[in-house]
CSV table of C-alpha atoms in Angstrom, one decimal:
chain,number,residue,atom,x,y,z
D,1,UNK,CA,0.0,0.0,0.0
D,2,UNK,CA,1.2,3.2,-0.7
D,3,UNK,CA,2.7,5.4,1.9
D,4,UNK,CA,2.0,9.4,3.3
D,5,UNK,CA,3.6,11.4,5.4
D,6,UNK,CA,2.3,13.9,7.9
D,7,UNK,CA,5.5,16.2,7.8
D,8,UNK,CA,4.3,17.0,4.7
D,9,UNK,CA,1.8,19.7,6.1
D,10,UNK,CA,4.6,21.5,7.6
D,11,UNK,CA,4.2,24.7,6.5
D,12,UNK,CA,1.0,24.9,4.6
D,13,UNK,CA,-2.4,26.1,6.0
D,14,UNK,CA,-6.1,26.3,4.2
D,15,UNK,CA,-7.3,29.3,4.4
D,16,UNK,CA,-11.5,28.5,5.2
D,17,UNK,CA,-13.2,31.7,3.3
D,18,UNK,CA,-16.2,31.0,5.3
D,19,UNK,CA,-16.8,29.7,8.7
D,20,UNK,CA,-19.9,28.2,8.6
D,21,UNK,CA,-22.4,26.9,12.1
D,22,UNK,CA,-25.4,25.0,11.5
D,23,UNK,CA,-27.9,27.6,12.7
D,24,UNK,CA,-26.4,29.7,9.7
D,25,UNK,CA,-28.1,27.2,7.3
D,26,UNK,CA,-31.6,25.2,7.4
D,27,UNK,CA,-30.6,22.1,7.1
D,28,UNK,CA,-33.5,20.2,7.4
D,29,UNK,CA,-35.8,21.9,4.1
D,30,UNK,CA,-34.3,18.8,1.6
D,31,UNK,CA,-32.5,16.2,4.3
D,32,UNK,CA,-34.1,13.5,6.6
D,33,UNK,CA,-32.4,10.9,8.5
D,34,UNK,CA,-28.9,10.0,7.4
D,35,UNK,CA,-28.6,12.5,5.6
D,36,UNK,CA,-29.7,15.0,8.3
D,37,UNK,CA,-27.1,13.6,10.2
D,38,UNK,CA,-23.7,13.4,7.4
D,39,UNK,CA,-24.6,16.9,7.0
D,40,UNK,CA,-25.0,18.0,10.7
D,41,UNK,CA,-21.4,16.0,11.3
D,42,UNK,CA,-19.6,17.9,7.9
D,43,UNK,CA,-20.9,21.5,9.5
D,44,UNK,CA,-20.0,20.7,12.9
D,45,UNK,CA,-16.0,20.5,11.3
D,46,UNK,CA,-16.0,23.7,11.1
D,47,UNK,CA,-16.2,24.3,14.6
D,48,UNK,CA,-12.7,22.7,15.4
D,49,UNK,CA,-10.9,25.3,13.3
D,50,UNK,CA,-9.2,22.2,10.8
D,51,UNK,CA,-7.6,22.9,7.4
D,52,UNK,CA,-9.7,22.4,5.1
D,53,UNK,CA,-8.3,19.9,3.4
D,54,UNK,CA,-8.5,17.7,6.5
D,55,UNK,CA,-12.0,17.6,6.6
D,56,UNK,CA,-14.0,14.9,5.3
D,57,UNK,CA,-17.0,15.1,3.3
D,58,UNK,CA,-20.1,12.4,3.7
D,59,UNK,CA,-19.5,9.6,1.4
D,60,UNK,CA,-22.4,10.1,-0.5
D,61,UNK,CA,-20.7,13.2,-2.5
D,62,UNK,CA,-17.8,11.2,-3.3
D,63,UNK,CA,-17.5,9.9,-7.0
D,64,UNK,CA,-16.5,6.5,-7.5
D,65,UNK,CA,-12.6,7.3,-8.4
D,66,UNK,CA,-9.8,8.7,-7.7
D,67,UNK,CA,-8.7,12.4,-8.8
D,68,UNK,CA,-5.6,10.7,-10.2
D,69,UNK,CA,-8.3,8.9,-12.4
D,70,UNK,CA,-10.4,11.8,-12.8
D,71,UNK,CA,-7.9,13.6,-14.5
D,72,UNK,CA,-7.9,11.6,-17.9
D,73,UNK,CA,-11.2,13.1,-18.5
D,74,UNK,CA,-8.8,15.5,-19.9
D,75,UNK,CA,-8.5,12.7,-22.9
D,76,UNK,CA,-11.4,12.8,-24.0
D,77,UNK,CA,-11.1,14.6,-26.9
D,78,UNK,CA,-7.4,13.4,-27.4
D,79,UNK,CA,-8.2,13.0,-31.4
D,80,UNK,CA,-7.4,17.1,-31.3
D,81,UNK,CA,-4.7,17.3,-30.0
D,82,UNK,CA,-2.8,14.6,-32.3
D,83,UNK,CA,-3.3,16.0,-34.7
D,84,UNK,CA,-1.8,19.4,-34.6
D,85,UNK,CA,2.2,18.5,-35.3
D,86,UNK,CA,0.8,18.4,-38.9
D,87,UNK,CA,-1.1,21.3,-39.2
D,88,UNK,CA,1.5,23.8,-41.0
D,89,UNK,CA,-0.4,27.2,-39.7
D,90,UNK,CA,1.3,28.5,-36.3
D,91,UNK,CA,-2.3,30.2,-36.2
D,92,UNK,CA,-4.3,27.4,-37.0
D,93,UNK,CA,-2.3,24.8,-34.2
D,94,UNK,CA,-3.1,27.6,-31.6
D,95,UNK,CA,-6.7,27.3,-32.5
D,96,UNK,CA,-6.4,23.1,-32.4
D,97,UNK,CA,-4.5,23.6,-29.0
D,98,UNK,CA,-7.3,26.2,-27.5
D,99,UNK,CA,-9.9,23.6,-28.9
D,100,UNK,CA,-7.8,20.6,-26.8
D,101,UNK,CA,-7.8,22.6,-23.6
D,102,UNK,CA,-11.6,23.5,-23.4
D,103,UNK,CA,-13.0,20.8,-24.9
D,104,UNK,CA,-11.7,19.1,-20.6
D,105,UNK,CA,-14.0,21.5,-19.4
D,106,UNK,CA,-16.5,23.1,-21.2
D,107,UNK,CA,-19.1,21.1,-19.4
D,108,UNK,CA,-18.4,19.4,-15.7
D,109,UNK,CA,-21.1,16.6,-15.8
D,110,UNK,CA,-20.7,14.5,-12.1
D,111,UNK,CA,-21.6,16.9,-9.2
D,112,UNK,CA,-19.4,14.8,-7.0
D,113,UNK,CA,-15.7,15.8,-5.5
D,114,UNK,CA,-13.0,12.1,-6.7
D,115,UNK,CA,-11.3,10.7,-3.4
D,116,UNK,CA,-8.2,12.8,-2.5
D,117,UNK,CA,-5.0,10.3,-3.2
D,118,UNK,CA,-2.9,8.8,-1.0
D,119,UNK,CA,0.7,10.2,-1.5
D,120,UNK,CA,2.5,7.2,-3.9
D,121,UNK,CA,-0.9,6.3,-5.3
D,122,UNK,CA,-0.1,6.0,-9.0
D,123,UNK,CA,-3.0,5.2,-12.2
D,124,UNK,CA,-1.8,4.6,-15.4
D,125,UNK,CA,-4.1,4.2,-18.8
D,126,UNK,CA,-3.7,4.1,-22.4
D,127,UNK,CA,-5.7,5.5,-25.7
D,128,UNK,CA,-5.5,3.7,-28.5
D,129,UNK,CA,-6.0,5.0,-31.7
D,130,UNK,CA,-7.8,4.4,-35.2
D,131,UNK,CA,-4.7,5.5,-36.5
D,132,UNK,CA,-2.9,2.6,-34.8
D,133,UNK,CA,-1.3,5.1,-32.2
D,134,UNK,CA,-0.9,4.8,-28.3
D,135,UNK,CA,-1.5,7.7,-26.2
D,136,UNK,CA,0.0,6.7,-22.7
D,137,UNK,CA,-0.9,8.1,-19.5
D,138,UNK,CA,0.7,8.0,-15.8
D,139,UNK,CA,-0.2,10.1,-12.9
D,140,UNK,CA,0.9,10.1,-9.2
D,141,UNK,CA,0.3,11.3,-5.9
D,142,UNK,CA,3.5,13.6,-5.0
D,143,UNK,CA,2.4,14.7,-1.6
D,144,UNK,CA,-0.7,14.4,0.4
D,145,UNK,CA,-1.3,17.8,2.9
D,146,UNK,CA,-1.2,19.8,0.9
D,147,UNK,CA,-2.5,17.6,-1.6
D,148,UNK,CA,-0.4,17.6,-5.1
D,149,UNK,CA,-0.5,15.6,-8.3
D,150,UNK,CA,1.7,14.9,-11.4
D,151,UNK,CA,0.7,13.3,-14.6
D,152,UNK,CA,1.9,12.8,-18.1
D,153,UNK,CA,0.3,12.2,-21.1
D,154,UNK,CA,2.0,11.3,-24.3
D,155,UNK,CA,1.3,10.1,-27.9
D,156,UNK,CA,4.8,9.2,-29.4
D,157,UNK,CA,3.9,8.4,-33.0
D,158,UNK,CA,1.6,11.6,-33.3
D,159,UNK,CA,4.6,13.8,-31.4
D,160,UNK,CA,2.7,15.7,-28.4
D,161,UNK,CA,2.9,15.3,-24.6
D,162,UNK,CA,0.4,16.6,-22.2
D,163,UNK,CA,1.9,17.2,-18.2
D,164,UNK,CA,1.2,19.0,-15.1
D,165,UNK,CA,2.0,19.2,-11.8
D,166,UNK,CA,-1.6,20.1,-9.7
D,167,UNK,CA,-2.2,21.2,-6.1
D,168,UNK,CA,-6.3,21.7,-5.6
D,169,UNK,CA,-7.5,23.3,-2.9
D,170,UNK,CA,-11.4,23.9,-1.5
D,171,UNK,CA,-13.1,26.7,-0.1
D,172,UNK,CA,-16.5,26.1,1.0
D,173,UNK,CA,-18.9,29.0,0.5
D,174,UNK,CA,-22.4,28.0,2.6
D,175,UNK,CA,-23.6,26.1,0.3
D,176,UNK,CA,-21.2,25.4,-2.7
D,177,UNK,CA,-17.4,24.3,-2.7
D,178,UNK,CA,-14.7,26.2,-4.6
D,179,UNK,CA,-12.1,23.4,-6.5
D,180,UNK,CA,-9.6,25.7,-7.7
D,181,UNK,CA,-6.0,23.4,-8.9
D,182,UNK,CA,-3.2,25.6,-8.7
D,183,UNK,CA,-0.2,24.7,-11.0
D,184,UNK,CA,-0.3,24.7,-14.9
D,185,UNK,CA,-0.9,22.5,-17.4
D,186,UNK,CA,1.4,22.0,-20.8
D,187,UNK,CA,1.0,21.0,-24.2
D,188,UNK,CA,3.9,20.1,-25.8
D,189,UNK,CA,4.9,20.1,-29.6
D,190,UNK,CA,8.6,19.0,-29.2
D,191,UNK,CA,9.2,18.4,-33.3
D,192,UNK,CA,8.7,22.6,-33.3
D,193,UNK,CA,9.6,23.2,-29.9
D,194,UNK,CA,6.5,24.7,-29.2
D,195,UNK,CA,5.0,24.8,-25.7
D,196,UNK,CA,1.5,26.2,-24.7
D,197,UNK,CA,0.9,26.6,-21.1
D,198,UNK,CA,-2.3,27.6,-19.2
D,199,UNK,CA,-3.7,26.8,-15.8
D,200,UNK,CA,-7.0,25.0,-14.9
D,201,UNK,CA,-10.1,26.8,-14.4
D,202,UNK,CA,-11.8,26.5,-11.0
D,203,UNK,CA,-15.0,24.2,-10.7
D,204,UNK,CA,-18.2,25.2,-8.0
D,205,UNK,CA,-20.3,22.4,-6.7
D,206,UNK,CA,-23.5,23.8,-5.5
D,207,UNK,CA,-26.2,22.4,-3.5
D,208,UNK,CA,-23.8,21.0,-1.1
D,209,UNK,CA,-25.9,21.1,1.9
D,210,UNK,CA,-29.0,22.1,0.5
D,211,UNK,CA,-30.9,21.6,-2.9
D,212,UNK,CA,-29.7,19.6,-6.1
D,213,UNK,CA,-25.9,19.1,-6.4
D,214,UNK,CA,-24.8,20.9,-10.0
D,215,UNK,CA,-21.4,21.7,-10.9
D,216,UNK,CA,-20.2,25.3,-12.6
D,217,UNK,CA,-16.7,26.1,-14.4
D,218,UNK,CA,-15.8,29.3,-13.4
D,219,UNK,CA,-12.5,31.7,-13.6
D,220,UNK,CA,-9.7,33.2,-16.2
D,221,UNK,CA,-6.9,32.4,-17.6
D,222,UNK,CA,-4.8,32.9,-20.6
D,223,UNK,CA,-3.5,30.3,-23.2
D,224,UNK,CA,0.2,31.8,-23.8
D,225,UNK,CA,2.6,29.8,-26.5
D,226,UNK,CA,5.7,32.5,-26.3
D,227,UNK,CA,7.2,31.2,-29.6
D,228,UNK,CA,5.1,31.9,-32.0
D,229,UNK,CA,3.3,34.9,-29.8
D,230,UNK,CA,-0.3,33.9,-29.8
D,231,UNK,CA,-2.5,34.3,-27.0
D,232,UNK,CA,-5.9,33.7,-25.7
D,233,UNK,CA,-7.7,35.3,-22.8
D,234,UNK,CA,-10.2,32.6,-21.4
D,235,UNK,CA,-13.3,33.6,-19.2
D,236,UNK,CA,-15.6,30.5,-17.9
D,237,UNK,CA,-18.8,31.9,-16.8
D,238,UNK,CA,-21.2,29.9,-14.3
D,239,UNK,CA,-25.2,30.8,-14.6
D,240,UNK,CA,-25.2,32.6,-11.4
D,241,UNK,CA,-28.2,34.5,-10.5
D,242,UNK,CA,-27.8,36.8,-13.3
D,243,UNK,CA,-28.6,33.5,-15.8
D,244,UNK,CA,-25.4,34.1,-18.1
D,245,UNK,CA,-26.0,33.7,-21.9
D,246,UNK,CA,-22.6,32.0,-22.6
D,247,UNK,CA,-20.6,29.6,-20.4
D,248,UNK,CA,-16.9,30.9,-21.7
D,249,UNK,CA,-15.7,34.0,-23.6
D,250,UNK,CA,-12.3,33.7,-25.4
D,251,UNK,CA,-10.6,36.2,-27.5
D,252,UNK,CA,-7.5,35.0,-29.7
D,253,UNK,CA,-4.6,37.5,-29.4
D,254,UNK,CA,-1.1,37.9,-31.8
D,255,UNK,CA,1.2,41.0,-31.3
D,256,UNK,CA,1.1,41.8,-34.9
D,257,UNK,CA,-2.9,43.3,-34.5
D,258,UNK,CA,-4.0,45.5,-32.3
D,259,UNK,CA,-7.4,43.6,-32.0
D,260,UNK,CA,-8.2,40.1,-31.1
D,261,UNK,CA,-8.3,37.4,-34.5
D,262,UNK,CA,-10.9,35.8,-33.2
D,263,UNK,CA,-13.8,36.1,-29.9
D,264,UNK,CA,-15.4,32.3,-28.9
D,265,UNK,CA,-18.3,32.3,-27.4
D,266,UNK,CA,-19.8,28.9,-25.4
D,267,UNK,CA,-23.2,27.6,-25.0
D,268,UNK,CA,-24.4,25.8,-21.7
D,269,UNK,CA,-25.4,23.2,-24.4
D,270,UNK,CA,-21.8,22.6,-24.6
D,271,UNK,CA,-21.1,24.0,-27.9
D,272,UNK,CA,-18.9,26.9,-28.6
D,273,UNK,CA,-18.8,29.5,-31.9
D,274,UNK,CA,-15.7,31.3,-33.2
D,275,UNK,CA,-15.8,35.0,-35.1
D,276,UNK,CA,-13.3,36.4,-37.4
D,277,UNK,CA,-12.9,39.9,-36.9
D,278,UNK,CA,-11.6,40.3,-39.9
D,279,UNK,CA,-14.4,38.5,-41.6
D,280,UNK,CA,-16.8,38.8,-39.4
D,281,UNK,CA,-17.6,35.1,-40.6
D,282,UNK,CA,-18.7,32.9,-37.2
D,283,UNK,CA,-18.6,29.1,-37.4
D,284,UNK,CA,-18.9,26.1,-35.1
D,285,UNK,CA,-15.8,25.8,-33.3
D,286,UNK,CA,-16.8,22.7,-30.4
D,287,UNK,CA,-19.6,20.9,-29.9
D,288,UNK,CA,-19.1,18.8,-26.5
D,289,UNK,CA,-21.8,16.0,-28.6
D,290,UNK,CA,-18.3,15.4,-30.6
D,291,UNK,CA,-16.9,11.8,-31.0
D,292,UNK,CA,-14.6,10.2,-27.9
D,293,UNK,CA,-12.4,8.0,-26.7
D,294,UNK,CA,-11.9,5.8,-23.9
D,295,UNK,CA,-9.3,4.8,-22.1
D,296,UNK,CA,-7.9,1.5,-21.4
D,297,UNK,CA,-6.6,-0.1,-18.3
D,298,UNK,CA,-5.6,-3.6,-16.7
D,299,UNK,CA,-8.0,-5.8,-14.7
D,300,UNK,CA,-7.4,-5.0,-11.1
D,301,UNK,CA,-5.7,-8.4,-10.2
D,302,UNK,CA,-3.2,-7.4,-12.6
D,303,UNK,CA,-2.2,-3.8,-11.3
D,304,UNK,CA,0.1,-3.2,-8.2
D,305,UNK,CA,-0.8,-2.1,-4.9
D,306,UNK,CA,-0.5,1.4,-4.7
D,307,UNK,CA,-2.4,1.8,-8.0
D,308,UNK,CA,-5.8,3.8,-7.6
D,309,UNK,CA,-8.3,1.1,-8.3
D,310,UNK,CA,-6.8,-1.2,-5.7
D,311,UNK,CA,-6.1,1.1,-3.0
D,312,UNK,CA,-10.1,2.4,-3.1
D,313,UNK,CA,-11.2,-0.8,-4.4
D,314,UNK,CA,-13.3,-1.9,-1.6
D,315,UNK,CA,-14.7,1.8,-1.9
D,316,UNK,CA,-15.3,1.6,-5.5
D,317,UNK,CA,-17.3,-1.7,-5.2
D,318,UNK,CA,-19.2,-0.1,-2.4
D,319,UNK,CA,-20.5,3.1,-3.8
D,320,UNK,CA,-21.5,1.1,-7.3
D,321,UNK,CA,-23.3,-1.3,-5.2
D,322,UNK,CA,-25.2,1.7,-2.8
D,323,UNK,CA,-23.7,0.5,0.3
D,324,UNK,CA,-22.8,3.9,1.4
D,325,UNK,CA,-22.1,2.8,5.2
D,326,UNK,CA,-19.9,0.0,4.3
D,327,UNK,CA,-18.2,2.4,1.6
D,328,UNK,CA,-17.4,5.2,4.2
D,329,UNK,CA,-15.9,2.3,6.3
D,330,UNK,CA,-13.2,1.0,3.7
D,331,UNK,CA,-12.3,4.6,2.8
D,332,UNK,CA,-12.2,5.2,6.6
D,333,UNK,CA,-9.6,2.3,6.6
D,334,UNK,CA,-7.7,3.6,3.6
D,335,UNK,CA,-7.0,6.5,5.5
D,336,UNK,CA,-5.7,4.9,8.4
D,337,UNK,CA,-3.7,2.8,7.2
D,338,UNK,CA,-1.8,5.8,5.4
D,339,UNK,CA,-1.9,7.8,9.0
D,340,UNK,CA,0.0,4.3,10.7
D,341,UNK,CA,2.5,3.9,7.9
D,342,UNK,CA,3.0,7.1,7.9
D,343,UNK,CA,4.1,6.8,11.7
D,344,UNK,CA,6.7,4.5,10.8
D,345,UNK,CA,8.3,6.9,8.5
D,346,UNK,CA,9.6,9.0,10.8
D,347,UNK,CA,9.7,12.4,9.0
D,348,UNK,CA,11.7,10.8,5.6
D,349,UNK,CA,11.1,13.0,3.1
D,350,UNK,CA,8.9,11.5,0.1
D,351,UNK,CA,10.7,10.4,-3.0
D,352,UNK,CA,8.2,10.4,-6.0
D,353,UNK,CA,8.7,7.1,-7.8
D,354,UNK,CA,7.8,8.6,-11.5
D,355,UNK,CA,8.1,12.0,-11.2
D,356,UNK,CA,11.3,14.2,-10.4
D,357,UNK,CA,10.8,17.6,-8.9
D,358,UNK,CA,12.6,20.2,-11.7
D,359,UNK,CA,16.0,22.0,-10.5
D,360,UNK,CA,14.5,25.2,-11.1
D,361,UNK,CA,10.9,26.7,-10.2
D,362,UNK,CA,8.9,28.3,-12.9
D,363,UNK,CA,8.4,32.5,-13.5
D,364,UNK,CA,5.9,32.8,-10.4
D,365,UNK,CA,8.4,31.1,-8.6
D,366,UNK,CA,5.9,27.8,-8.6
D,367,UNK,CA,7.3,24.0,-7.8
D,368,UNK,CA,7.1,22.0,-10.4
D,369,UNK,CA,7.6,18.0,-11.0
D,370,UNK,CA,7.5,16.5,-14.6
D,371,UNK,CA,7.9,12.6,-16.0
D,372,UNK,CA,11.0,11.0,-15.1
D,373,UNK,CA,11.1,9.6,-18.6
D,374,UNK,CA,10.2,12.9,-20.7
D,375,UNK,CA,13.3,14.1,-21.7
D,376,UNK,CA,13.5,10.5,-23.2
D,377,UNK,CA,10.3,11.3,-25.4
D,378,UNK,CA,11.0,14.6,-26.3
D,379,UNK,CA,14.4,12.7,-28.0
D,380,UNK,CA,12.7,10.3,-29.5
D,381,UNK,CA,10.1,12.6,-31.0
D,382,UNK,CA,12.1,15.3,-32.4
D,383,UNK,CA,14.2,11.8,-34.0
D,384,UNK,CA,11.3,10.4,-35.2
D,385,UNK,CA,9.3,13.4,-36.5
């Protein structure tokens, strides 16, 4: 099983945006029973002043995975992305890279938060394509409080890599909780030396405590590729009260116009429009109904024990199965377990297995740890491409 360390937390301290009682909220307008009572034990956390991150939400908002999982919903649309090595237009790849990046989270469909993974907890995956093709995918758990994740994802034939190094954090706002994932993520075109970097937008799950769960993507950020000098500014809008017309706003930037190329404009149907301002001409640019692709993985008997479907397995099979009591004991388990071997450890700093922290921190001054074997596939790319 995999190990965690409580040295870890050294340092680090959740801010809680909103201290929240249970007179502050009527609890009891949508909840009877157990539910009353998960609900009356999540508020009543509050009250011993705990990091956020230490608190532990009721089973029944958990979705059956783990965030290490989770994050190859990012694949989805991987057919995008391989193709833009051969797409001749530095204009045109932008476009193809911009399409990559929102088509992970134009629309967040499961209103329920992964489990948070143990530190060494690994998942690995694979695409593969029409085209005869492998994407490859490995992810891992590089510390636990506060909680940060790696992954890779890579497609050697079609000459692009994926990769970030993510530290979410929550802030819970009455009745809605905050995911933001600090950290960036990277799209690699190694053949041109072209890197495009952005950072996650945040996601808002309402109806925590009261009403219907729904989930909103929210924030900005900017799409920057600094060789070739394009841009795009990215605004995810929620509904909100106000009943927003579009879910994101985008406008595509180069330095040699004074106005943006092109404005996007999303749908909460999940489909998203692009304008030419020099045309004026507006097309499709997304539609979220678009053809995708699964990933692949080995039965659990076959994977090792500090991947995510074993450690949670017990969890997993609960939650599928409605057993929500028995569920919230294995996961209680899981935890403990990482607490006692955690004991034995001693303060030992952690030592990723597949990811190596990088000599030098990036221009905010940000940590960051990439694949141990990606200098390896850039090599092999720019050889083969």
């Amino acid at each position: 099983m995999a190990d965690v360390s409580d040295e870890s937390n050294m340092g680090y301290e959740e801010e809680v945006e909103e201290e929240i009682i249970e007179d502050d909220l009527d609890i009891n307008n949508d909840c009877d029973g157990e539910d009353k009572k998960k609900n009356s034990s999540f508020l009543k956390q509050f009250a011993s002043k705990q990091p956020f991150y230490k608190m532990s939400l009721p089973i029944s908002y958990s979705e059956p995975r783990s965030f290490l999982e989770k994050l190859t919903d990012q694949g989805s649309y991987l057919d995008i992305f391989l193709k833009v090595k051969n797409i001749g237009n530095e204009e045109d790849r932008f476009l193809e890279i911009l399409k990559f990046y929102l088509s992970g989270w134009i629309q967040q469909k499961i209103a329920k938060s992964p489990f948070n993974p143990v530190i060494g907890e690994t998942y690995q995956c694979k695409w593969v394509h029409k085209d005869g093709s492998t994407t490859e995918y490995i992810a891992e758990q590089i510390s636990h409080h506060p909680p940060s994740s790696s992954f890779c994802m890579y497609n050697q034939q079609n000459g692009v890599i994926f990769h970030s190094y993510l530290s979410p954090t929550s802030k819970f706002w009455g009745n809605s909780l905050e995911n933001s994932m600090e950290g960036k993520l990277v799209y690699e075109i190694p053949s041109l030396e072209e890197e495009y970097i952005v950072e996650a937008p945040k996601i808002v799950v309402k109806g925590v405590l009261v009403g219907s769960l729904s989930t909103e993507t929210i924030g900005s950020t900017n799409l920057i590729c600094k060789k070739t000098g394009y841009t795009a500014e990215i605004e995810f809008k929620g509904k909100g009260l106000f009943k927003n017309k579009h879910s994101l706003l985008v406008k595509v930037k180069h330095p040699s116009s004074k106005k943006a190329l092109y404005t996007l404009e999303g749908k909460f149907d999940g489909t998203v429009s692009i304008t030419s301002t020099k045309s004026g001409k507006t097309t499709t640019f997304f539609d979220i109904n678009s053809e995708t692709i699964q990933p692949t993985t080995l039965p659990v008997q076959e994977l090792e024990d500090n991947n995510s479907r074993v450690v949670w397995k017990h969890v997993i099979e609960n939650l599928l199965n409605n057993n929500e009591d028995e569920a919230s004991k294995q996961k209680t388990l899981v935890e403990e377990n990482q607490r006692t071997l955690a004991k034995t450890r001693e303060g030992k700093p952690w030592i990723p297995k597949n990811f190596i922290k990088a000599d030098e921190n990036d221009e905010q001054n940000n940590v960051y740890y990439y694949y141990t074997k990606i200098i390896e596939i850039r090599k092999e790319i720019k050889k083969n491409n």
